[in-house]
mmCIF file of C-alpha atoms and ligand atoms in Angstrom:
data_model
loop_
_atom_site.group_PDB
_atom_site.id
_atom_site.type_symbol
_atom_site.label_atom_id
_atom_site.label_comp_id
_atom_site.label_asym_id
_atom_site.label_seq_id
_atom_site.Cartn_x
_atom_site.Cartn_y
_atom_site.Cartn_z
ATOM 1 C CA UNK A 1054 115.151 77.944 99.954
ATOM 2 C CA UNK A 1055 116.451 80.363 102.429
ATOM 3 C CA UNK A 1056 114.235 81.586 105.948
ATOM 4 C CA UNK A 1057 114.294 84.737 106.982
ATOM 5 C CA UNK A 1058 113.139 86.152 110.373
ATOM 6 C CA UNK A 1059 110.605 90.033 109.671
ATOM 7 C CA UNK A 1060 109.303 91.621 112.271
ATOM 8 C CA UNK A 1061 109.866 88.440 114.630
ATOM 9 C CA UNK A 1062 108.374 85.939 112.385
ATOM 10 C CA UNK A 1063 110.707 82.959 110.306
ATOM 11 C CA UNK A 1064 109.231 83.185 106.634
ATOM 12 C CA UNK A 1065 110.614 80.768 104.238
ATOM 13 C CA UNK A 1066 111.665 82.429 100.525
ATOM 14 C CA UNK A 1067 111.898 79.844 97.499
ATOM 15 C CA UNK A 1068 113.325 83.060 95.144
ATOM 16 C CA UNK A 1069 116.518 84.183 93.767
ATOM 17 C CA UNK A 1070 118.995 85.236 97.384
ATOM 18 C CA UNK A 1071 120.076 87.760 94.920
ATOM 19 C CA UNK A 1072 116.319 89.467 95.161
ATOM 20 C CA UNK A 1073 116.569 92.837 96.533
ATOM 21 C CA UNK A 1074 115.265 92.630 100.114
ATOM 22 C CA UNK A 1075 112.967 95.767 99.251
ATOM 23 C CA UNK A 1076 111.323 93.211 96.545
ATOM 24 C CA UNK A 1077 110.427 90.367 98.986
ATOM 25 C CA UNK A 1078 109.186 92.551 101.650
ATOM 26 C CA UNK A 1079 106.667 93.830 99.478
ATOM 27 C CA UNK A 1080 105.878 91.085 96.573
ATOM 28 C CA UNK A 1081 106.560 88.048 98.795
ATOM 29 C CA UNK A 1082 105.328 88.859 102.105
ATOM 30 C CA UNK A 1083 103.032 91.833 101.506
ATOM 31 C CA UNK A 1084 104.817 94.362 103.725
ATOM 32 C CA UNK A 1085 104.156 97.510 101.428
ATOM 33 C CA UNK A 1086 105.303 100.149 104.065
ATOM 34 C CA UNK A 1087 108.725 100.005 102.577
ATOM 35 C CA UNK A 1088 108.772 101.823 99.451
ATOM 36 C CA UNK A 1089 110.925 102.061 96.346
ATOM 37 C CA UNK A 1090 112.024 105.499 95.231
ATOM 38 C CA UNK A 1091 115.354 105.808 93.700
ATOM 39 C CA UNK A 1092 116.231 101.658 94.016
ATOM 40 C CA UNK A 1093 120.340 103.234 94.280
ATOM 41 C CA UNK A 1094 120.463 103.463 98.060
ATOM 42 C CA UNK A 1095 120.483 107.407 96.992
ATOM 43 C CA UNK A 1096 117.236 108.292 98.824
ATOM 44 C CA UNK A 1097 116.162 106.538 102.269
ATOM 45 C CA UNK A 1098 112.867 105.568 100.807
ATOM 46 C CA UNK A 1099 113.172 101.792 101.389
ATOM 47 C CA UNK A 1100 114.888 102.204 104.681
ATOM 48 C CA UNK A 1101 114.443 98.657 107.037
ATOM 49 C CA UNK A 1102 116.672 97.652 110.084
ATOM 50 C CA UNK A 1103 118.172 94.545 110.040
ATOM 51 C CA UNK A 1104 119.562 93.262 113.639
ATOM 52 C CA UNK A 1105 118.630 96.874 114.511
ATOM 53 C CA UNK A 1106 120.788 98.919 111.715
ATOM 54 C CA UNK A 1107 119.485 101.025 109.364
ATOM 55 C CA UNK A 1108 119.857 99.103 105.835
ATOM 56 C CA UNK A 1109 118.533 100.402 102.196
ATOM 57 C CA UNK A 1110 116.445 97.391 101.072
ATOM 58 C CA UNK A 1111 116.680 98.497 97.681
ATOM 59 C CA UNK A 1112 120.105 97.036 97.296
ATOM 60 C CA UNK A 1113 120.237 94.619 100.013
ATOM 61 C CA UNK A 1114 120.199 91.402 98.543
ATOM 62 C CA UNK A 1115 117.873 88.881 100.580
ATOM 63 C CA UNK A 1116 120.588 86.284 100.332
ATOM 64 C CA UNK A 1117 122.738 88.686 102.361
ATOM 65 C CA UNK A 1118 120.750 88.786 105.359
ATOM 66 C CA UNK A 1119 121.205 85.145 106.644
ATOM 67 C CA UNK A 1120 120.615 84.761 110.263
ATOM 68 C CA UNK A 1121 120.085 88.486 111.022
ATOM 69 C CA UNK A 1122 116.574 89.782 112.141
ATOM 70 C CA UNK A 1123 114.871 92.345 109.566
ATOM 71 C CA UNK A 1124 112.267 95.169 111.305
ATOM 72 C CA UNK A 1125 109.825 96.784 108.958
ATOM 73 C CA UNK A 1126 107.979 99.712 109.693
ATOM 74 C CA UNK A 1127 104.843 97.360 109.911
ATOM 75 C CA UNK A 1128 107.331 95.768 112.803
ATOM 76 C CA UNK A 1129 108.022 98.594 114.610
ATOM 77 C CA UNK A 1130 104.370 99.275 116.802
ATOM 78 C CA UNK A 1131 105.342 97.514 119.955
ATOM 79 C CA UNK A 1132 104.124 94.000 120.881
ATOM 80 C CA UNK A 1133 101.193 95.756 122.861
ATOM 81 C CA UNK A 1134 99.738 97.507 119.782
ATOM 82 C CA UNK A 1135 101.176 100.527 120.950
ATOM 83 C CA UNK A 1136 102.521 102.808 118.521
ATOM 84 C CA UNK A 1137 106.429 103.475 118.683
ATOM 85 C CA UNK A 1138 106.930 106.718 120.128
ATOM 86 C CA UNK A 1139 108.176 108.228 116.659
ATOM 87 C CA UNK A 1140 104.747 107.578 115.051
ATOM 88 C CA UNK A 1141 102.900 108.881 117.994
ATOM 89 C CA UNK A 1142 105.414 112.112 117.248
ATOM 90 C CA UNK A 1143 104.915 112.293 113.638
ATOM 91 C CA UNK A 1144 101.058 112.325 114.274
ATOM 92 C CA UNK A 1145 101.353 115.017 116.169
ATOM 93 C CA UNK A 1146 103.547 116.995 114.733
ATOM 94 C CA UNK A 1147 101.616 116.013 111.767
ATOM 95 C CA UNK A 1148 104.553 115.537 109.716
ATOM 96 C CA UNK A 1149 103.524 113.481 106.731
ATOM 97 C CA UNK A 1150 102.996 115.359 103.250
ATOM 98 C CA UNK A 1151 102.356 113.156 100.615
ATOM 99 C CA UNK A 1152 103.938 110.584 102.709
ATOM 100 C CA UNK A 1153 106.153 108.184 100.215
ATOM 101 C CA UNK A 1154 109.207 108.532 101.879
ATOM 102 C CA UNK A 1155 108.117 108.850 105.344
ATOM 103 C CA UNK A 1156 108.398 104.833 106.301
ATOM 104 C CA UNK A 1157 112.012 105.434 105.506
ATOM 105 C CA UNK A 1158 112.158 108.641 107.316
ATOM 106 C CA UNK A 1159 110.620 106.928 110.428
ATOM 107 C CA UNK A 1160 113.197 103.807 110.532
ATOM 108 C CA UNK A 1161 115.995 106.253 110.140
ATOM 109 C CA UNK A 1162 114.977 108.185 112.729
ATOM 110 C CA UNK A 1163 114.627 104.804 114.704
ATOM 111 C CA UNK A 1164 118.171 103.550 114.336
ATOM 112 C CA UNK A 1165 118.995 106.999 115.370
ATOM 113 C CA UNK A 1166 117.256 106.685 118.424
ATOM 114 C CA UNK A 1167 118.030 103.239 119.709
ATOM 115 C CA UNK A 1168 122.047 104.482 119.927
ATOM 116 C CA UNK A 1169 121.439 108.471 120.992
ATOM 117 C CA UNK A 1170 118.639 108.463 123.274
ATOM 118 C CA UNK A 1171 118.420 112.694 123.329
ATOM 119 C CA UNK A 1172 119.969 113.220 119.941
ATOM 120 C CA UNK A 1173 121.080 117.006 118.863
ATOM 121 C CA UNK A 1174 120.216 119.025 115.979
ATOM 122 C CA UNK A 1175 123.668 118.094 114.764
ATOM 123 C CA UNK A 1176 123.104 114.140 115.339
ATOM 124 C CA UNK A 1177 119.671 114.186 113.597
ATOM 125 C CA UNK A 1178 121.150 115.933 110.764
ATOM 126 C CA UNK A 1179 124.097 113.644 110.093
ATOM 127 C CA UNK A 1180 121.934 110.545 110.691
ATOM 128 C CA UNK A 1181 119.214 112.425 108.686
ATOM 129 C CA UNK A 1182 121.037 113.173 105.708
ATOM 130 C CA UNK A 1183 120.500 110.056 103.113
ATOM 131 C CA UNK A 1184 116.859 110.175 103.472
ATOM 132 C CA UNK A 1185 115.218 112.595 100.989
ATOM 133 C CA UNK A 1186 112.733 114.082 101.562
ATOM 134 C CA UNK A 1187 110.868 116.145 98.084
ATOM 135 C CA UNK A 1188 107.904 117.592 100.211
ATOM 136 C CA UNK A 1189 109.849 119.395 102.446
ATOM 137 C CA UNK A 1190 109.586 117.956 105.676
ATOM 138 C CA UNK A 1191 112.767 118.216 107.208
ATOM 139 C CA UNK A 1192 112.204 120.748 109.797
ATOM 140 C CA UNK A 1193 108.577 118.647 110.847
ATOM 141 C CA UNK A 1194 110.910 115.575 110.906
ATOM 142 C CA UNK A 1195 113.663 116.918 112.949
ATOM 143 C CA UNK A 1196 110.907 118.729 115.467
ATOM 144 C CA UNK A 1197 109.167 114.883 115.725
ATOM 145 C CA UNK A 1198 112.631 113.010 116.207
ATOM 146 C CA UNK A 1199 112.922 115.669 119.328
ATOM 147 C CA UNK A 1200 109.228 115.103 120.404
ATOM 148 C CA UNK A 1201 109.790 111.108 120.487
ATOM 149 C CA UNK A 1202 113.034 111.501 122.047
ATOM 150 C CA UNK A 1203 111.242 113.229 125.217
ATOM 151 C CA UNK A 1204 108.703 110.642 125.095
ATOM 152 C CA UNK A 1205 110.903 108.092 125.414
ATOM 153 C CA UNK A 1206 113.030 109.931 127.614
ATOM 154 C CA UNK A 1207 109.932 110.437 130.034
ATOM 155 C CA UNK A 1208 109.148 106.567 130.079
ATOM 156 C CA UNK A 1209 112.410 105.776 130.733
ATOM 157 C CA UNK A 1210 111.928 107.856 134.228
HETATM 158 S S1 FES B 1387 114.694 103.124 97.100
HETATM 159 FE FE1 FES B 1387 116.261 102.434 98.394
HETATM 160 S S2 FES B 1387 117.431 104.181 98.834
HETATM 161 FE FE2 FES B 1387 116.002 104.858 97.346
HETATM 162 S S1 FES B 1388 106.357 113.678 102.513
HETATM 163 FE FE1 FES B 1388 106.337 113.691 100.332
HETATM 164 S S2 FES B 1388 108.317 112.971 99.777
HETATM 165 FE FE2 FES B 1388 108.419 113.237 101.913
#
Protein backbone atom coordinates (compact mmCIF):
# COMPACT_ATOMS: atom_id res chain seq x y z
CA UNK A 1 0.00 0.00 0.00
CA UNK A 2 1.58 3.18 -1.01
CA UNK A 3 -0.46 7.01 -0.86
CA UNK A 4 -0.04 9.25 -3.26
CA UNK A 5 -1.00 12.98 -3.23
CA UNK A 6 -3.08 14.10 -7.28
CA UNK A 7 -4.18 17.19 -7.75
CA UNK A 8 -3.97 17.97 -3.84
CA UNK A 9 -5.75 14.97 -2.67
CA UNK A 10 -3.78 11.72 -0.62
CA UNK A 11 -5.24 8.56 -2.52
CA UNK A 12 -4.16 5.31 -1.20
CA UNK A 13 -2.95 2.57 -4.16
CA UNK A 14 -3.03 -1.26 -3.07
CA UNK A 15 -1.26 -2.14 -6.82
CA UNK A 16 2.03 -3.09 -8.09
CA UNK A 17 4.63 0.50 -7.27
CA UNK A 18 5.98 -0.74 -10.47
CA UNK A 19 2.44 0.39 -12.29
CA UNK A 20 3.08 3.02 -14.73
CA UNK A 21 1.78 6.26 -13.17
CA UNK A 22 -0.15 6.90 -16.59
CA UNK A 23 -2.09 3.47 -15.59
CA UNK A 24 -3.29 4.55 -12.09
CA UNK A 25 -4.26 7.94 -13.06
CA UNK A 26 -6.63 6.64 -15.38
CA UNK A 27 -7.74 2.90 -14.20
CA UNK A 28 -7.39 3.61 -10.46
CA UNK A 29 -8.51 7.02 -9.93
CA UNK A 30 -10.45 7.84 -13.09
CA UNK A 31 -8.38 10.81 -14.26
CA UNK A 32 -8.69 10.07 -18.13
CA UNK A 33 -7.23 13.51 -19.29
CA UNK A 34 -3.86 11.91 -19.44
CA UNK A 35 -3.63 9.83 -22.39
CA UNK A 36 -1.48 7.00 -23.69
CA UNK A 37 -0.01 7.36 -27.15
CA UNK A 38 3.33 5.92 -27.74
CA UNK A 39 3.73 4.43 -23.77
CA UNK A 40 7.99 5.11 -24.67
CA UNK A 41 8.17 8.63 -23.28
CA UNK A 42 8.63 9.30 -27.28
CA UNK A 43 5.51 11.51 -27.64
CA UNK A 44 4.27 13.96 -24.72
CA UNK A 45 0.88 12.40 -24.79
CA UNK A 46 0.75 11.34 -21.11
CA UNK A 47 2.52 14.41 -19.92
CA UNK A 48 1.69 15.09 -15.78
CA UNK A 49 3.81 17.32 -13.37
CA UNK A 50 4.95 15.91 -10.43
CA UNK A 51 6.21 18.57 -7.63
CA UNK A 52 5.70 20.91 -10.61
CA UNK A 53 8.06 19.11 -13.41
CA UNK A 54 6.99 17.92 -16.43
CA UNK A 55 7.12 13.90 -16.14
CA UNK A 56 5.93 11.21 -18.98
CA UNK A 57 3.50 9.05 -16.94
CA UNK A 58 3.84 6.42 -19.34
CA UNK A 59 7.07 5.28 -17.84
CA UNK A 60 6.95 6.73 -14.50
CA UNK A 61 6.54 4.06 -12.22
CA UNK A 62 3.95 4.98 -9.33
CA UNK A 63 6.35 3.53 -6.82
CA UNK A 64 8.77 6.25 -7.92
CA UNK A 65 6.83 9.12 -6.95
CA UNK A 66 6.87 8.75 -3.08
CA UNK A 67 6.27 11.90 -1.27
CA UNK A 68 6.17 14.17 -4.36
CA UNK A 69 2.83 15.92 -5.42
CA UNK A 70 1.42 14.74 -8.98
CA UNK A 71 -0.84 17.63 -11.06
CA UNK A 72 -3.09 16.30 -13.75
CA UNK A 73 -4.59 18.29 -16.27
CA UNK A 74 -7.97 17.67 -14.37
CA UNK A 75 -5.66 19.50 -11.47
CA UNK A 76 -4.65 22.28 -13.19
CA UNK A 77 -8.18 24.75 -13.25
CA UNK A 78 -7.40 26.83 -10.24
CA UNK A 79 -9.00 26.27 -6.80
CA UNK A 80 -11.70 28.95 -7.85
CA UNK A 81 -12.97 26.97 -10.87
CA UNK A 82 -11.19 29.21 -12.96
CA UNK A 83 -9.61 27.88 -15.90
CA UNK A 84 -5.65 28.10 -16.04
CA UNK A 85 -4.77 30.73 -18.31
CA UNK A 86 -3.38 28.15 -21.00
CA UNK A 87 -6.88 26.60 -21.43
CA UNK A 88 -8.54 29.91 -21.56
CA UNK A 89 -5.68 30.45 -24.53
CA UNK A 90 -6.18 27.27 -26.26
CA UNK A 91 -10.01 28.07 -26.41
CA UNK A 92 -9.40 30.89 -28.02
CA UNK A 93 -7.00 30.30 -30.18
CA UNK A 94 -9.05 27.30 -30.74
CA UNK A 95 -6.20 25.08 -30.87
CA UNK A 96 -7.47 21.57 -30.38
CA UNK A 97 -7.80 19.22 -33.58
CA UNK A 98 -8.71 15.95 -32.77
CA UNK A 99 -7.41 16.69 -29.41
CA UNK A 100 -5.50 13.31 -28.07
CA UNK A 101 -2.42 14.81 -27.38
CA UNK A 102 -3.44 18.14 -26.32
CA UNK A 103 -3.61 17.32 -22.27
CA UNK A 104 0.04 16.66 -22.78
CA UNK A 105 0.56 19.63 -24.90
CA UNK A 106 -1.14 21.82 -22.20
CA UNK A 107 1.06 20.48 -19.08
CA UNK A 108 4.12 20.99 -21.17
CA UNK A 109 3.34 24.20 -21.93
CA UNK A 110 2.62 24.60 -18.09
CA UNK A 111 6.00 23.56 -16.75
CA UNK A 112 7.22 25.89 -19.35
CA UNK A 113 5.47 28.62 -17.96
CA UNK A 114 5.86 28.31 -14.23
CA UNK A 115 9.99 28.81 -14.86
CA UNK A 116 9.85 31.47 -18.07
CA UNK A 117 7.08 33.69 -17.38
CA UNK A 118 7.34 35.51 -21.20
CA UNK A 119 8.92 32.58 -22.94
CA UNK A 120 10.45 33.12 -26.70
CA UNK A 121 9.80 31.39 -29.82
CA UNK A 122 13.12 29.71 -29.14
CA UNK A 123 12.11 28.62 -25.39
CA UNK A 124 8.69 27.24 -26.51
CA UNK A 125 10.34 25.32 -29.12
CA UNK A 126 13.01 23.60 -27.04
CA UNK A 127 10.51 22.96 -24.21
CA UNK A 128 8.01 22.07 -27.03
CA UNK A 129 9.89 19.58 -28.77
CA UNK A 130 8.98 15.96 -27.10
CA UNK A 131 5.38 16.53 -27.42
CA UNK A 132 4.01 15.37 -30.81
CA UNK A 133 1.71 16.64 -32.16
CA UNK A 134 0.07 14.44 -35.67
CA UNK A 135 -2.69 17.14 -36.38
CA UNK A 136 -0.54 19.81 -36.87
CA UNK A 137 -0.95 22.16 -34.25
CA UNK A 138 2.25 23.49 -33.52
CA UNK A 139 2.00 26.92 -34.77
CA UNK A 140 -1.84 27.19 -32.80
CA UNK A 141 0.13 25.84 -29.77
CA UNK A 142 3.03 28.11 -29.85
CA UNK A 143 0.51 31.29 -30.70
CA UNK A 144 -1.65 30.02 -27.30
CA UNK A 145 1.58 29.49 -25.06
CA UNK A 146 2.19 33.42 -26.12
CA UNK A 147 -1.54 34.35 -25.52
CA UNK A 148 -1.43 32.74 -21.83
CA UNK A 149 1.85 34.14 -21.20
CA UNK A 150 0.28 37.83 -21.61
CA UNK A 151 -2.53 36.78 -19.58
CA UNK A 152 -0.64 35.89 -16.93
CA UNK A 153 1.70 38.54 -17.45
CA UNK A 154 -1.31 41.11 -17.20
CA UNK A 155 -2.52 39.58 -13.77
CA UNK A 156 0.63 39.67 -12.45
CA UNK A 157 0.41 43.74 -12.91
S1 LIG B 1 2.39 7.92 -23.96
FE1 LIG B 1 3.88 8.73 -22.63
S2 LIG B 1 5.24 9.79 -23.91
FE2 LIG B 1 3.89 8.80 -25.29
S1 LIG C 1 -4.66 17.68 -32.04
FE1 LIG C 1 -4.69 15.70 -32.97
S2 LIG C 1 -2.81 14.80 -32.35
FE2 LIG C 1 -2.67 16.84 -31.69
Amino acid sequence: MLEITINGELHRYDGDPATPLLWALREDFGLTGSKYGCGAALCGCCTVHVDGEARRACVTPIGDIGSASVTTIEGLVQPNAKLHPLQTAWIELDVAQCGYCQTGQIMQAAALLSKIPEPTDQDIDEAMSGNLCRCGTYNQIRQAIKLAAHIMTQARK
